[in-house]
Amino acid sequence: MFRFLTAGESHGQCLTAIVEGIPAGLKINLEEMNAQMARRQKGYGRGGRMTIETDKVDILSGVRFGETMGDPITLRVVNKDWENWTDRMSVMGTPTWTKVTAARPGHADYVGVKKYNRKDIRDILERSSARETAARVAAGAVARQFLDACGINIVSQVINIGGVKADTTNIDYKTLKPNNSDLNCNDADAEQKMHEVIRDAGQAGDTLGGVFEVVVQNMPIGVGSHIQWDRRLDMQLAGAMMSIQAIKGVEIGEGFGYANKPGSKLHDEMFYDENKNVYRKTNHAGGIEGGMSNGEPIIVRACMKPIPTLMTPLHSIDIESKEEVLACKERSDVCAVQAASVVGEAMVALTIAKAVIETFGGSCMADLLNNIKSYNERIKG
């Protein structure tokens, strides 16, 4: 069984993650893990927190001499800003700071204090903050290295920010590679326009959202299942993406585009090559049919709403005085779609790793890789 948990607050001492179920014998590259952490912090339109934190992962358990032992893996990301918040976020101290009481529309603030019976919105915003995704990216970095060993690649790109859309017409999703753009966009002209709208939004004290897509390459056929609703791979991927802060929509492959054309234009026809191997000329299904991978690249697309913390605050309410006020201002980004694409890669990696382990089993990498090899031999043709 594969699973992971995260813990920690935005301005607490650290963020932690526990990853359980990675087979023994996986080589772990800490530098590659920290490279993923650095990617999450990049991007035009990011806020002041990114100038404070330089996220690094500490591995506290589950790895010995650079190799997994089959134990739960404990990861820690220290919050450098904790030293400025030791009084306000004290575990056992006495409150001396002014409470946060002006809720932000679009955030977890109001519903959170109601649900958990809190008087200070900080008790909610610290955990609901997207800072938590640093722990997910750390856990996802482990899953990525597991998938790399299985020959499965994950890459992403941003295709829309603030209504500026990238041209993806000629993208080959089988060979799509990571890029070094500060917005993770493969369309240079669109990226320049994205910079402009982000700059304008920032000057206006506003925020922007957008759309990114995550691609899984070299997936074996048949990962996932049609047998039960919760074993369907598309269900698991959609849930994983929707769990990311500020994500409000997810589609796989053609997604909502299926509503616009007849089936004759959308279902991916199959052909045999000269060696009787099946191939397709299209991938409208986004690599998943009947809840299972079909061998084509898996394409998952997610829409991120504009960040709810605005430097020109919205009209709201004060939970203590019961008066109408302007929402509170926390340090925030203008746009974090690029960062969300990295988090999306992590969540997809964690979901695919879980499905691969469930499909092929094995307590050690040698057994699991042999299982994948035997399976692929059986399904040829």
Short mmCIF file of C-alpha atoms in Angstrom, two decimals:
data_model
loop_
_atom_site.label_atom_id
_atom_site.label_comp_id
_atom_site.label_asym_id
_atom_site.label_seq_id
_atom_site.Cartn_x
_atom_site.Cartn_y
_atom_site.Cartn_z
CA MET A 1 0.00 0.00 0.00
CA PHE A 2 1.31 3.41 -0.98
CA ARG A 3 0.25 6.59 0.80
CA PHE A 4 1.57 9.90 2.03
CA LEU A 5 0.71 12.54 4.63
CA THR A 6 1.92 16.08 5.24
CA ALA A 7 1.99 18.19 8.39
CA GLY A 8 3.03 21.69 9.40
CA GLU A 9 1.96 25.32 9.20
CA SER A 10 3.05 28.10 6.86
CA HIS A 11 4.99 29.96 9.57
CA GLY A 12 5.60 27.00 11.88
CA GLN A 13 8.94 25.38 12.56
CA CYS A 14 8.84 23.11 9.52
CA LEU A 15 6.76 21.15 7.06
CA THR A 16 6.96 17.37 7.08
CA ALA A 17 5.83 14.52 4.88
CA ILE A 18 5.74 10.78 5.42
CA VAL A 19 5.79 8.57 2.31
CA GLU A 20 4.93 4.93 2.88
CA GLY A 21 5.03 2.05 0.41
CA ILE A 22 8.05 2.86 -1.76
CA PRO A 23 9.76 -0.51 -2.44
CA ALA A 24 13.21 -1.19 -1.02
CA GLY A 25 16.20 -0.69 -3.25
CA LEU A 26 15.27 2.62 -4.90
CA LYS A 27 18.27 4.90 -5.33
CA ILE A 28 17.49 8.39 -3.98
CA ASN A 29 19.16 11.49 -5.38
CA LEU A 30 18.80 14.33 -2.86
CA GLU A 31 20.08 16.93 -5.32
CA GLU A 32 17.29 16.06 -7.74
CA MET A 33 14.75 16.33 -4.92
CA ASN A 34 16.01 19.80 -4.02
CA ALA A 35 15.92 20.80 -7.68
CA GLN A 36 12.18 20.10 -7.61
CA MET A 37 11.85 22.18 -4.45
CA ALA A 38 13.60 25.09 -6.18
CA ARG A 39 11.26 24.85 -9.18
CA ARG A 40 8.23 25.36 -6.92
CA GLN A 41 9.64 28.67 -5.69
CA LYS A 42 10.36 30.16 -9.10
CA GLY A 43 8.08 32.11 -11.39
CA TYR A 44 7.28 35.65 -12.43
CA GLY A 45 4.68 37.14 -10.10
CA ARG A 46 5.74 35.32 -6.95
CA GLY A 47 5.60 37.11 -3.58
CA GLY A 48 8.05 38.14 -0.88
CA ARG A 49 8.07 34.77 0.89
CA MET A 50 10.15 33.38 -1.96
CA THR A 51 12.97 35.81 -1.08
CA ILE A 52 13.05 34.44 2.48
CA GLU A 53 12.80 30.69 2.02
CA THR A 54 15.26 28.52 0.10
CA ASP A 55 13.54 25.19 0.49
CA LYS A 56 15.73 22.16 1.11
CA VAL A 57 14.67 18.63 2.00
CA ASP A 58 16.06 16.68 4.95
CA ILE A 59 15.47 12.92 4.88
CA LEU A 60 14.97 11.74 8.46
CA SER A 61 14.08 8.08 7.95
CA GLY A 62 13.54 5.32 5.41
CA VAL A 63 16.74 5.86 3.41
CA ARG A 64 20.16 4.43 4.22
CA PHE A 65 23.29 5.13 2.20
CA GLY A 66 21.17 6.68 -0.53
CA GLU A 67 18.80 3.73 -0.95
CA THR A 68 15.27 3.07 0.32
CA MET A 69 14.85 0.24 2.84
CA GLY A 70 11.10 -0.28 2.47
CA ASP A 71 10.41 1.76 5.62
CA PRO A 72 8.24 4.89 5.75
CA ILE A 73 10.28 7.82 4.47
CA THR A 74 10.16 10.97 6.62
CA LEU A 75 10.90 14.28 4.92
CA ARG A 76 11.37 17.70 6.52
CA VAL A 77 11.43 21.20 5.02
CA VAL A 78 12.51 23.80 7.57
CA ASN A 79 10.76 27.19 7.50
CA LYS A 80 13.46 29.84 7.74
CA ASP A 81 10.85 32.50 8.52
CA TRP A 82 10.00 30.64 11.75
CA GLU A 83 12.55 32.76 13.63
CA ASN A 84 10.35 35.81 12.97
CA TRP A 85 7.20 34.00 14.11
CA THR A 86 8.29 32.17 17.27
CA ASP A 87 5.96 34.27 19.47
CA ARG A 88 2.97 34.33 17.12
CA MET A 89 3.22 30.61 16.34
CA SER A 90 4.41 29.35 19.73
CA VAL A 91 3.36 25.81 20.49
CA MET A 92 2.87 26.30 24.23
CA GLY A 93 3.18 30.07 24.82
CA THR A 94 0.58 32.72 25.69
CA PRO A 95 -1.01 34.78 22.88
CA THR A 96 0.36 38.33 22.76
CA TRP A 97 -0.36 39.23 19.15
CA THR A 98 -3.42 40.82 17.57
CA LYS A 99 -5.78 38.22 16.16
CA VAL A 100 -6.59 38.05 12.46
CA THR A 101 -10.34 38.63 12.23
CA ALA A 102 -11.01 40.07 8.74
CA ALA A 103 -11.84 37.08 6.51
CA ARG A 104 -10.68 36.93 2.89
CA PRO A 105 -13.34 36.04 0.29
CA GLY A 106 -12.30 32.96 -1.65
CA HIS A 107 -10.07 31.64 1.13
CA ALA A 108 -10.67 29.02 3.84
CA ASP A 109 -10.76 31.79 6.50
CA TYR A 110 -14.47 32.14 7.25
CA VAL A 111 -15.67 28.57 6.81
CA GLY A 112 -12.61 27.30 8.69
CA VAL A 113 -13.16 29.36 11.84
CA LYS A 114 -16.83 28.35 11.80
CA LYS A 115 -16.11 24.64 11.38
CA TYR A 116 -13.28 24.43 13.94
CA ASN A 117 -14.71 26.98 16.40
CA ARG A 118 -11.65 29.26 16.32
CA LYS A 119 -11.51 32.96 17.17
CA ASP A 120 -8.33 33.73 15.24
CA ILE A 121 -8.28 33.22 11.46
CA ARG A 122 -4.54 32.48 11.68
CA ASP A 123 -5.48 29.08 13.15
CA ILE A 124 -6.98 28.33 9.72
CA LEU A 125 -4.86 30.23 7.23
CA GLU A 126 -1.57 28.76 8.47
CA ARG A 127 -2.50 25.24 7.39
CA SER A 128 -4.70 26.13 4.42
CA SER A 129 -1.87 28.19 2.94
CA ALA A 130 -0.29 26.95 -0.29
CA ARG A 131 2.98 26.84 1.66
CA GLU A 132 1.84 23.30 2.52
CA THR A 133 2.57 22.29 -1.06
CA ALA A 134 6.31 22.41 -0.32
CA ALA A 135 5.80 19.15 1.58
CA ARG A 136 3.84 17.69 -1.34
CA VAL A 137 6.61 18.54 -3.79
CA ALA A 138 9.11 16.88 -1.44
CA ALA A 139 6.98 13.72 -1.32
CA GLY A 140 6.38 13.94 -5.06
CA ALA A 141 10.13 14.12 -5.66
CA VAL A 142 10.45 10.65 -4.13
CA ALA A 143 7.60 9.37 -6.28
CA ARG A 144 9.22 10.89 -9.38
CA GLN A 145 12.46 9.00 -8.75
CA PHE A 146 10.47 5.79 -8.34
CA LEU A 147 8.71 6.45 -11.66
CA ASP A 148 12.00 7.32 -13.35
CA ALA A 149 13.29 3.88 -12.36
CA CYS A 150 10.18 2.42 -13.98
CA GLY A 151 10.81 4.39 -17.19
CA ILE A 152 7.86 6.75 -16.66
CA ASN A 153 8.36 10.49 -17.19
CA ILE A 154 6.35 13.48 -15.96
CA VAL A 155 6.46 16.99 -17.41
CA SER A 156 4.18 20.04 -17.32
CA GLN A 157 3.52 23.33 -19.07
CA VAL A 158 1.46 26.46 -18.42
CA ILE A 159 -1.00 27.16 -21.23
CA ASN A 160 -3.10 30.07 -19.95
CA ILE A 161 -2.56 32.96 -17.52
CA GLY A 162 -5.17 35.67 -17.11
CA GLY A 163 -6.77 34.79 -20.43
CA VAL A 164 -3.50 34.80 -22.39
CA LYS A 165 -3.38 31.38 -24.05
CA ALA A 166 -0.34 29.54 -25.32
CA ASP A 167 -0.41 27.86 -28.73
CA THR A 168 -0.24 24.09 -28.16
CA THR A 169 -1.22 23.09 -31.70
CA ASN A 170 2.11 21.54 -32.61
CA ILE A 171 3.04 20.10 -29.21
CA ASP A 172 4.14 16.45 -29.35
CA TYR A 173 3.13 15.17 -25.93
CA LYS A 174 5.18 11.99 -26.35
CA THR A 175 8.41 13.99 -26.53
CA LEU A 176 7.54 17.15 -24.56
CA LYS A 177 10.52 18.17 -22.41
CA PRO A 178 10.87 20.41 -19.33
CA ASN A 179 11.67 24.04 -20.11
CA ASN A 180 13.57 26.76 -18.23
CA SER A 181 10.96 29.47 -18.69
CA ASP A 182 10.08 31.41 -15.52
CA LEU A 183 6.41 30.74 -16.31
CA ASN A 184 6.89 27.13 -17.52
CA CYS A 185 5.42 28.12 -20.88
CA ASN A 186 6.61 26.72 -24.23
CA ASP A 187 5.14 29.58 -26.29
CA ALA A 188 7.58 32.52 -26.11
CA ASP A 189 5.14 35.05 -27.57
CA ALA A 190 2.37 34.07 -25.18
CA GLU A 191 4.80 34.09 -22.28
CA GLN A 192 5.76 37.71 -23.00
CA LYS A 193 2.08 38.70 -22.93
CA MET A 194 1.63 36.70 -19.71
CA HIS A 195 4.41 38.76 -18.11
CA GLU A 196 2.59 41.91 -19.11
CA VAL A 197 -0.79 40.94 -17.64
CA ILE A 198 0.86 39.72 -14.42
CA ARG A 199 2.74 43.03 -14.11
CA ASP A 200 -0.45 45.02 -14.70
CA ALA A 201 -2.38 42.94 -12.14
CA GLY A 202 0.35 43.45 -9.56
CA GLN A 203 0.34 47.20 -10.07
CA ALA A 204 -3.42 47.20 -9.56
CA GLY A 205 -3.16 45.15 -6.36
CA ASP A 206 -4.94 42.28 -8.08
CA THR A 207 -4.15 38.60 -8.75
CA LEU A 208 -4.38 36.21 -11.71
CA GLY A 209 -5.03 32.52 -12.20
CA GLY A 210 -4.59 30.26 -15.19
CA VAL A 211 -4.36 26.75 -16.62
CA PHE A 212 -1.54 24.22 -16.67
CA GLU A 213 -1.29 20.66 -17.90
CA VAL A 214 0.71 17.71 -16.62
CA VAL A 215 1.81 14.96 -19.01
CA VAL A 216 2.76 11.38 -18.09
CA GLN A 217 4.91 9.72 -20.75
CA ASN A 218 5.75 6.04 -21.31
CA MET A 219 2.88 4.72 -19.20
CA PRO A 220 2.26 0.96 -19.36
CA ILE A 221 -1.14 -0.07 -20.66
CA GLY A 222 -3.70 -1.11 -18.05
CA VAL A 223 -2.70 0.83 -14.91
CA GLY A 224 -5.89 1.58 -13.00
CA SER A 225 -9.12 -0.39 -13.23
CA HIS A 226 -12.74 -0.22 -14.37
CA ILE A 227 -13.80 -2.64 -11.61
CA GLN A 228 -14.66 -0.10 -8.87
CA TRP A 229 -15.17 3.67 -8.91
CA ASP A 230 -12.25 4.38 -6.60
CA ARG A 231 -9.81 2.29 -8.63
CA ARG A 232 -10.31 4.31 -11.81
CA LEU A 233 -7.09 6.12 -12.65
CA ASP A 234 -8.86 9.21 -13.99
CA MET A 235 -10.85 9.52 -10.76
CA GLN A 236 -7.67 9.36 -8.70
CA LEU A 237 -5.88 11.92 -10.87
CA ALA A 238 -8.81 14.33 -10.85
CA GLY A 239 -9.09 14.12 -7.06
CA ALA A 240 -5.36 14.62 -6.62
CA MET A 241 -5.38 17.75 -8.77
CA MET A 242 -8.49 19.17 -7.09
CA SER A 243 -6.76 18.76 -3.73
CA ILE A 244 -4.23 21.46 -4.66
CA GLN A 245 -5.02 24.85 -3.14
CA ALA A 246 -6.89 27.19 -5.55
CA ILE A 247 -7.59 24.52 -8.20
CA LYS A 248 -11.23 24.82 -9.32
CA GLY A 249 -11.39 22.68 -12.45
CA VAL A 250 -9.75 19.53 -13.87
CA GLU A 251 -10.04 17.79 -17.22
CA ILE A 252 -8.30 14.84 -18.84
CA GLY A 253 -7.49 14.85 -22.53
CA GLU A 254 -10.17 16.66 -24.54
CA GLY A 255 -12.13 17.15 -21.31
CA PHE A 256 -14.98 19.62 -21.71
CA GLY A 257 -14.19 19.76 -25.41
CA TYR A 258 -16.08 16.48 -25.76
CA ALA A 259 -19.28 18.54 -25.53
CA ASN A 260 -18.54 20.36 -28.79
CA LYS A 261 -18.09 17.57 -31.36
CA PRO A 262 -19.65 14.19 -32.27
CA GLY A 263 -18.09 10.89 -31.25
CA SER A 264 -16.87 10.25 -34.78
CA LYS A 265 -14.48 13.21 -34.39
CA LEU A 266 -13.31 12.48 -30.86
CA HIS A 267 -12.78 8.79 -30.16
CA ASP A 268 -9.21 7.70 -30.87
CA GLU A 269 -9.22 5.15 -33.69
CA MET A 270 -6.76 2.23 -33.51
CA PHE A 271 -4.49 0.85 -36.21
CA TYR A 272 -1.89 -1.92 -36.60
CA ASP A 273 1.61 -1.18 -37.83
CA GLU A 274 3.67 -3.65 -39.89
CA ASN A 275 4.62 -5.50 -36.67
CA LYS A 276 1.01 -5.75 -35.51
CA ASN A 277 1.59 -3.21 -32.75
CA VAL A 278 -1.39 -0.97 -32.03
CA TYR A 279 -1.06 2.77 -32.55
CA ARG A 280 -3.37 5.77 -32.63
CA LYS A 281 -3.24 8.98 -34.63
CA THR A 282 -5.01 11.06 -31.96
CA ASN A 283 -5.17 11.20 -28.18
CA HIS A 284 -8.42 12.94 -27.34
CA ALA A 285 -8.89 10.54 -24.40
CA GLY A 286 -5.75 11.90 -22.76
CA GLY A 287 -4.23 8.45 -22.28
CA ILE A 288 -7.06 6.95 -20.22
CA GLU A 289 -9.99 4.78 -21.32
CA GLY A 290 -12.34 2.97 -18.96
CA GLY A 291 -10.39 4.18 -15.93
CA MET A 292 -7.15 2.59 -17.22
CA SER A 293 -4.06 3.90 -19.00
CA ASN A 294 -4.14 3.02 -22.69
CA GLY A 295 -0.45 3.53 -23.53
CA GLU A 296 -0.78 7.07 -24.88
CA PRO A 297 0.55 10.06 -22.90
CA ILE A 298 -1.72 10.89 -19.98
CA ILE A 299 -2.71 14.57 -20.16
CA VAL A 300 -4.25 16.17 -17.06
CA ARG A 301 -5.26 19.82 -17.18
CA ALA A 302 -6.08 22.02 -14.17
CA CYS A 303 -7.46 25.53 -13.73
CA MET A 304 -6.17 27.66 -10.85
CA LYS A 305 -8.31 30.53 -9.61
CA PRO A 306 -6.73 33.93 -8.84
CA ILE A 307 -5.14 33.96 -5.37
CA PRO A 308 -7.65 35.19 -2.74
CA THR A 309 -5.21 37.52 -0.96
CA LEU A 310 -5.34 40.86 -2.76
CA MET A 311 -3.18 43.89 -1.99
CA THR A 312 -6.29 45.92 -2.87
CA PRO A 313 -8.53 44.02 -0.43
CA LEU A 314 -12.09 42.96 -1.17
CA HIS A 315 -15.15 43.85 0.91
CA SER A 316 -15.68 41.34 3.73
CA ILE A 317 -16.64 40.92 7.39
CA ASP A 318 -14.88 40.93 10.76
CA ILE A 319 -15.64 37.74 12.69
CA GLU A 320 -15.06 39.46 16.05
CA SER A 321 -16.66 42.91 15.72
CA LYS A 322 -19.39 41.66 13.34
CA GLU A 323 -18.78 44.72 11.18
CA GLU A 324 -18.24 44.99 7.44
CA VAL A 325 -14.56 45.63 6.71
CA LEU A 326 -11.90 45.14 4.06
CA ALA A 327 -10.30 41.68 4.02
CA CYS A 328 -6.95 41.15 5.73
CA LYS A 329 -3.72 41.24 3.72
CA GLU A 330 -1.19 38.44 4.04
CA ARG A 331 2.05 38.35 2.10
CA SER A 332 1.03 36.87 -1.23
CA ASP A 333 1.81 36.21 -4.88
CA VAL A 334 0.28 38.04 -7.82
CA CYS A 335 0.31 34.82 -9.85
CA ALA A 336 1.47 31.33 -8.92
CA VAL A 337 0.31 29.22 -11.86
CA GLN A 338 3.90 28.20 -12.65
CA ALA A 339 4.36 27.01 -9.06
CA ALA A 340 1.02 25.20 -9.24
CA SER A 341 2.23 23.32 -12.32
CA VAL A 342 5.16 21.98 -10.28
CA VAL A 343 2.80 20.98 -7.48
CA GLY A 344 0.58 19.37 -10.12
CA GLU A 345 3.53 17.29 -11.32
CA ALA A 346 4.11 16.16 -7.73
CA MET A 347 0.49 15.15 -7.18
CA VAL A 348 0.36 13.31 -10.50
CA ALA A 349 3.64 11.56 -9.64
CA LEU A 350 2.29 10.46 -6.26
CA THR A 351 -0.95 9.22 -7.85
CA ILE A 352 0.76 7.34 -10.68
CA ALA A 353 3.32 5.83 -8.28
CA LYS A 354 0.49 4.51 -6.11
CA ALA A 355 -1.29 3.01 -9.11
CA VAL A 356 1.89 1.41 -10.48
CA ILE A 357 2.71 -0.17 -7.13
CA GLU A 358 -0.86 -1.49 -6.80
CA THR A 359 -0.75 -2.92 -10.33
CA PHE A 360 2.69 -4.54 -10.28
CA GLY A 361 3.41 -5.11 -6.58
CA GLY A 362 6.73 -6.10 -5.10
CA SER A 363 8.43 -5.22 -1.83
CA CYS A 364 11.70 -4.41 -3.59
CA MET A 365 12.52 -2.63 -6.82
CA ALA A 366 14.04 -5.75 -8.41
CA ASP A 367 10.76 -7.68 -8.08
CA LEU A 368 8.59 -4.76 -9.21
CA LEU A 369 10.70 -4.05 -12.29
CA ASN A 370 10.67 -7.75 -13.22
CA ASN A 371 6.88 -7.72 -12.86
CA ILE A 372 6.63 -4.73 -15.22
CA LYS A 373 8.94 -6.42 -17.74
CA SER A 374 6.96 -9.67 -17.70
CA TYR A 375 3.67 -7.81 -18.00
CA ASN A 376 4.86 -5.77 -20.98
CA GLU A 377 6.07 -8.95 -22.69
CA ARG A 378 2.66 -10.56 -22.21
CA ILE A 379 0.61 -7.70 -23.65
CA LYS A 380 2.67 -7.11 -26.78
CA GLY A 381 0.65 -6.88 -29.97
#
